[in-house]
Protein backbone atom coordinates (compact mmCIF):
# COMPACT_ATOMS: atom_id res chain seq x y z
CA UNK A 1 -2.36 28.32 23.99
CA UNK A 2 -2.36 25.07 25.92
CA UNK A 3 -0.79 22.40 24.13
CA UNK A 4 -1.98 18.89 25.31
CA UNK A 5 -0.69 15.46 24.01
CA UNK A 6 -3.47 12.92 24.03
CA UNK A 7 -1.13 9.66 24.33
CA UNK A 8 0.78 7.50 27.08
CA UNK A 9 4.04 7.73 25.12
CA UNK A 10 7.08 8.27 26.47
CA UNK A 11 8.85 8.32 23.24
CA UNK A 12 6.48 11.04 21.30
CA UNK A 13 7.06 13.08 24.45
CA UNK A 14 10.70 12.91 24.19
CA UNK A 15 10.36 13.40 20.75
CA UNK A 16 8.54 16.75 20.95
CA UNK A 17 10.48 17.88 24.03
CA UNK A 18 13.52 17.70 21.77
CA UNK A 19 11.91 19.44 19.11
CA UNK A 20 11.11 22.11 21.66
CA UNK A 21 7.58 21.85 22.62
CA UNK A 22 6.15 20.91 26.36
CA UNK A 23 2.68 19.40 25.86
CA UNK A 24 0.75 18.45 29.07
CA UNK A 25 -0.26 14.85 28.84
CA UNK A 26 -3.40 13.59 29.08
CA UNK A 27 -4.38 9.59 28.07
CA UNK A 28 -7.88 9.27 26.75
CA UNK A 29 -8.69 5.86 28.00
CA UNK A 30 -9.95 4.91 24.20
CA UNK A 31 -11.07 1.45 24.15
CA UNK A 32 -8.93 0.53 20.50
CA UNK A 33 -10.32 -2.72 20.06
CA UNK A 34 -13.49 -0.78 19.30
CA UNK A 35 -11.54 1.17 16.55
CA UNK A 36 -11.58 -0.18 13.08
CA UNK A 37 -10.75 0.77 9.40
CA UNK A 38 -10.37 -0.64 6.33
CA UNK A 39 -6.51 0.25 5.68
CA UNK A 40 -3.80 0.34 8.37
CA UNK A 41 -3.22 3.94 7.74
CA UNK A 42 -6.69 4.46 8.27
CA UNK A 43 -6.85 2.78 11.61
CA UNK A 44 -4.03 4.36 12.72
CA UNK A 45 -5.54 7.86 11.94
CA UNK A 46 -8.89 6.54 13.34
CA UNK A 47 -7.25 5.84 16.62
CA UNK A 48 -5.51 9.26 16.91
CA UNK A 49 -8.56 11.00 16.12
CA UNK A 50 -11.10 9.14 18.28
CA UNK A 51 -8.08 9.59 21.46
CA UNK A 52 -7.33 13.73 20.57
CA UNK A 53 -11.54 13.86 20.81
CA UNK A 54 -11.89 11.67 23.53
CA UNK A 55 -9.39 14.39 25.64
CA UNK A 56 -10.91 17.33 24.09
CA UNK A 57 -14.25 16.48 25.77
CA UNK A 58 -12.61 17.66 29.15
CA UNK A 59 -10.93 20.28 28.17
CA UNK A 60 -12.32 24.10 28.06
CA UNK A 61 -12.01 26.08 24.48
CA UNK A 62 -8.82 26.97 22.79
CA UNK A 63 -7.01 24.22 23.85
CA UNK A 64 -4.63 21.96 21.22
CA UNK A 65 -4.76 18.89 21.31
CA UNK A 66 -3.05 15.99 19.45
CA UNK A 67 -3.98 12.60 19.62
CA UNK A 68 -1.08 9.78 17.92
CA UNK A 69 -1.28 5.89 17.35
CA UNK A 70 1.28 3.96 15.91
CA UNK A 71 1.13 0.13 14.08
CA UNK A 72 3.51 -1.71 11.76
CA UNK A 73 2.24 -3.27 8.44
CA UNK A 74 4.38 -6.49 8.07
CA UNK A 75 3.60 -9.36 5.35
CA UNK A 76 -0.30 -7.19 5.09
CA UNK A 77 -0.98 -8.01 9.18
CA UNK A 78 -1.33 -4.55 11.28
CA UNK A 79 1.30 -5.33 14.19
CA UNK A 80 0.36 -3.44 17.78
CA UNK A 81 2.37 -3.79 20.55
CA UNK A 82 3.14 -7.72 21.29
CA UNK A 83 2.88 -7.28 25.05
CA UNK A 84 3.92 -11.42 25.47
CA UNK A 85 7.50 -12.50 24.96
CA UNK A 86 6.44 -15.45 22.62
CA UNK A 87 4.82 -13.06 20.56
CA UNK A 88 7.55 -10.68 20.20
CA UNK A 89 10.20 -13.70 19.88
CA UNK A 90 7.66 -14.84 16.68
CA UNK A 91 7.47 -11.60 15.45
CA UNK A 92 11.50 -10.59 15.12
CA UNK A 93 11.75 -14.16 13.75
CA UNK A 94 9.69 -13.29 11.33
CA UNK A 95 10.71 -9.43 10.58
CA UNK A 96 14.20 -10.07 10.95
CA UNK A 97 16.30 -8.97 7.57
CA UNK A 98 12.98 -7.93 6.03
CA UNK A 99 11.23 -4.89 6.20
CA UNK A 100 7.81 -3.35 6.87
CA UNK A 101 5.99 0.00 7.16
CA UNK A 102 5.60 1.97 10.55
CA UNK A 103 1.89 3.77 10.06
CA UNK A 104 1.45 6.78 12.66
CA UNK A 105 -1.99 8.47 12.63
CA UNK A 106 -2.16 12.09 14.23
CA UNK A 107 -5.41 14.39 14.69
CA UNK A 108 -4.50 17.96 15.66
CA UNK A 109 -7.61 19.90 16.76
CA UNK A 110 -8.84 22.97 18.97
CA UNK A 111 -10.96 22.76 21.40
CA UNK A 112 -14.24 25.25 21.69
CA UNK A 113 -13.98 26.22 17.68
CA UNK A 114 -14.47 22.53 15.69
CA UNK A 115 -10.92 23.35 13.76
CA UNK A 116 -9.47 19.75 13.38
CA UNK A 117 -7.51 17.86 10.83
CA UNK A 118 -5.70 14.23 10.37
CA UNK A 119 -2.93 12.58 8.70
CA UNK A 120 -1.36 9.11 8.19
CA UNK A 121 2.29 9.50 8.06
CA UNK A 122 4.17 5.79 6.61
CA UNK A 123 7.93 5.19 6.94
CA UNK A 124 9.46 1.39 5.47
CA UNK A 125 11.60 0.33 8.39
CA UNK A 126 14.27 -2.30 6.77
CA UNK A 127 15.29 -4.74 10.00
CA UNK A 128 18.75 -6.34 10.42
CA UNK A 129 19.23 -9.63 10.04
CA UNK A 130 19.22 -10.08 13.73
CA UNK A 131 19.80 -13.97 15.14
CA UNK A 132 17.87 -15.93 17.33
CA UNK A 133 20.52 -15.12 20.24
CA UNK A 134 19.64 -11.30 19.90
CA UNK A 135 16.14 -11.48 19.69
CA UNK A 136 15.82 -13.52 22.75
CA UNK A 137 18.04 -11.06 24.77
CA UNK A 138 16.03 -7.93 23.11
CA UNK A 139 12.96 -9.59 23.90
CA UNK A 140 14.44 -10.52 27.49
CA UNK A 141 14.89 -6.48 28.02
CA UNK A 142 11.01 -6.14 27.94
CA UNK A 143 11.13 -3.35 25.51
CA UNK A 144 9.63 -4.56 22.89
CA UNK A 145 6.51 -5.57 24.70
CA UNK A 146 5.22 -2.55 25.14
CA UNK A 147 5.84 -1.12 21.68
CA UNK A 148 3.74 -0.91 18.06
CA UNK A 149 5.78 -3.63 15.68
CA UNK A 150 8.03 -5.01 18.82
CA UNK A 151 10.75 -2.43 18.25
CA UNK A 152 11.92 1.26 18.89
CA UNK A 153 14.54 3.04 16.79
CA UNK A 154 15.15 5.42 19.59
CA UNK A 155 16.09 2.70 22.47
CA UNK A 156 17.47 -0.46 22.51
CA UNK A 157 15.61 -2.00 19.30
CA UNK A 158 18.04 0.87 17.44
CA UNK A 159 20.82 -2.54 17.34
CA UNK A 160 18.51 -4.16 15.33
CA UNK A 161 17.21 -1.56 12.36
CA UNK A 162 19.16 -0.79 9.40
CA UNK A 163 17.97 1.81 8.67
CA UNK A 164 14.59 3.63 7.63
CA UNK A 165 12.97 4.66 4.24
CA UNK A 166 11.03 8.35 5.18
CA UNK A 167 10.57 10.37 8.29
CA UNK A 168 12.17 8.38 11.43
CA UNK A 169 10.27 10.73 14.12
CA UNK A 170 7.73 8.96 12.36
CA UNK A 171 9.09 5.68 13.74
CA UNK A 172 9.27 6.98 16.95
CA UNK A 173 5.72 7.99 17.35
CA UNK A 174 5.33 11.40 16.03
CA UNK A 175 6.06 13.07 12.43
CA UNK A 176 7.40 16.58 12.69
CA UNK A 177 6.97 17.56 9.69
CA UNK A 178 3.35 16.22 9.45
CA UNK A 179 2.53 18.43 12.81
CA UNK A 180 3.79 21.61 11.37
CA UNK A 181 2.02 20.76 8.10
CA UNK A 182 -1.26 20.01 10.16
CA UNK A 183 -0.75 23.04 12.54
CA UNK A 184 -0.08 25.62 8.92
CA UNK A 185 -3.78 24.00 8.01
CA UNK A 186 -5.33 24.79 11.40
CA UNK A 187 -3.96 28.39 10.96
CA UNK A 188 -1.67 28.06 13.50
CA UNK A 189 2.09 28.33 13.98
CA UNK A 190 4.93 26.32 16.00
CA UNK A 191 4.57 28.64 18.52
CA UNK A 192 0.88 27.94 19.44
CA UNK A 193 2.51 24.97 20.69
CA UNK A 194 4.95 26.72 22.44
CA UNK A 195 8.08 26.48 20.66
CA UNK A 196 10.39 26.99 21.08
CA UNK A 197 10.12 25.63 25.15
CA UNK A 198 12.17 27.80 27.55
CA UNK A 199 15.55 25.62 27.83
């Protein structure tokens, strides 16, 4: 089967090619400020669902198709991605030797038979104690800009998290064990995905 990621991301693509997987990308073009829910989890899995459906329009039957969207809960604000430096800089001040939770929303469906599901997967994320020095040369990078919650743990915001409380894929954009879970209720297998990818 084809396997298609519904998402921009860089990282949940390097995340599944590790894990073994090749998906073909394809970005839905969802209009998120349109999105809403009444619990960050729930936002985050309205997001993924309304981007994996969004793709699936396009696509011919018995196609997979996962759609992703990741936000940090901090201090009971939903944190996106920053994209301004002052807003980044404000947020690490703030976030800095406290923690918060990293929601990811994923909808796994295939196309041409209505099979579907979705799941919120949360993961604390405990931040160092990082000084004002270090946040304005992390912010400086541009990385954060671009990110849910102004940070990665798989690039150069890695410095600056302690560590992590659950699933750190999940972090990254993409829970592992919540796509296998998902696929087992779709009736499929890891290998409808094509794992493990030719190395």
């Amino acid at each position: 089967m084809r396997f298609v990621l519904a998402s921009a991301s860089p990282a949940r693509l390097a995340t599944l090619r590790a894990a073994g997987v090749e998906p073909e990308v394809i970005v839905s073009g969802v209009d998120e400020e349109a999105v809403t829910a009444d619990t960050p989890a729930g936002l985050v899995a309205a997001l993924a669902t309304a981007k994996a459906v969004a793709v699936a329009a396009e696509l011919p039957a018995d196609v997979v198709v996962l759609g992703c969207d990741s936000m940090l809960e901090f201090d009971g604000a939903v944190l996106g991605k920053p994209l301004a430096a002052d807003v980044a800089i404000e947020r690490w001040r703030a976030m800095r030797g406290r923690s918060g939770v990293l929601h990811t929303g994923h909808h796994l469906l295939v196309t041409g038979d209505g099979r579907s599901t979705s799941r919120a997967a949360s993961t604390v994320v405990r931040f160092a104690d990082a000084d004002d020095a270090e946040i304005d040369a992390y912010v400086g990078t541009g990385e954060p800009l671009a990110v849910a919650g102004a940070f990665t743990l798989d690039g150069l915001g890695g410095w600056f998290v302690d560590g992590v409380d659950g699933d750190p894929h999940n972090v990254v954009g993409v829970s592992l064990p919540a796509l296998r879970s998902m696929t087992r209720e779709l009736g499929l297998g890891l290998a409808d995905l094509g794992w493990p990818a030719p190395r």
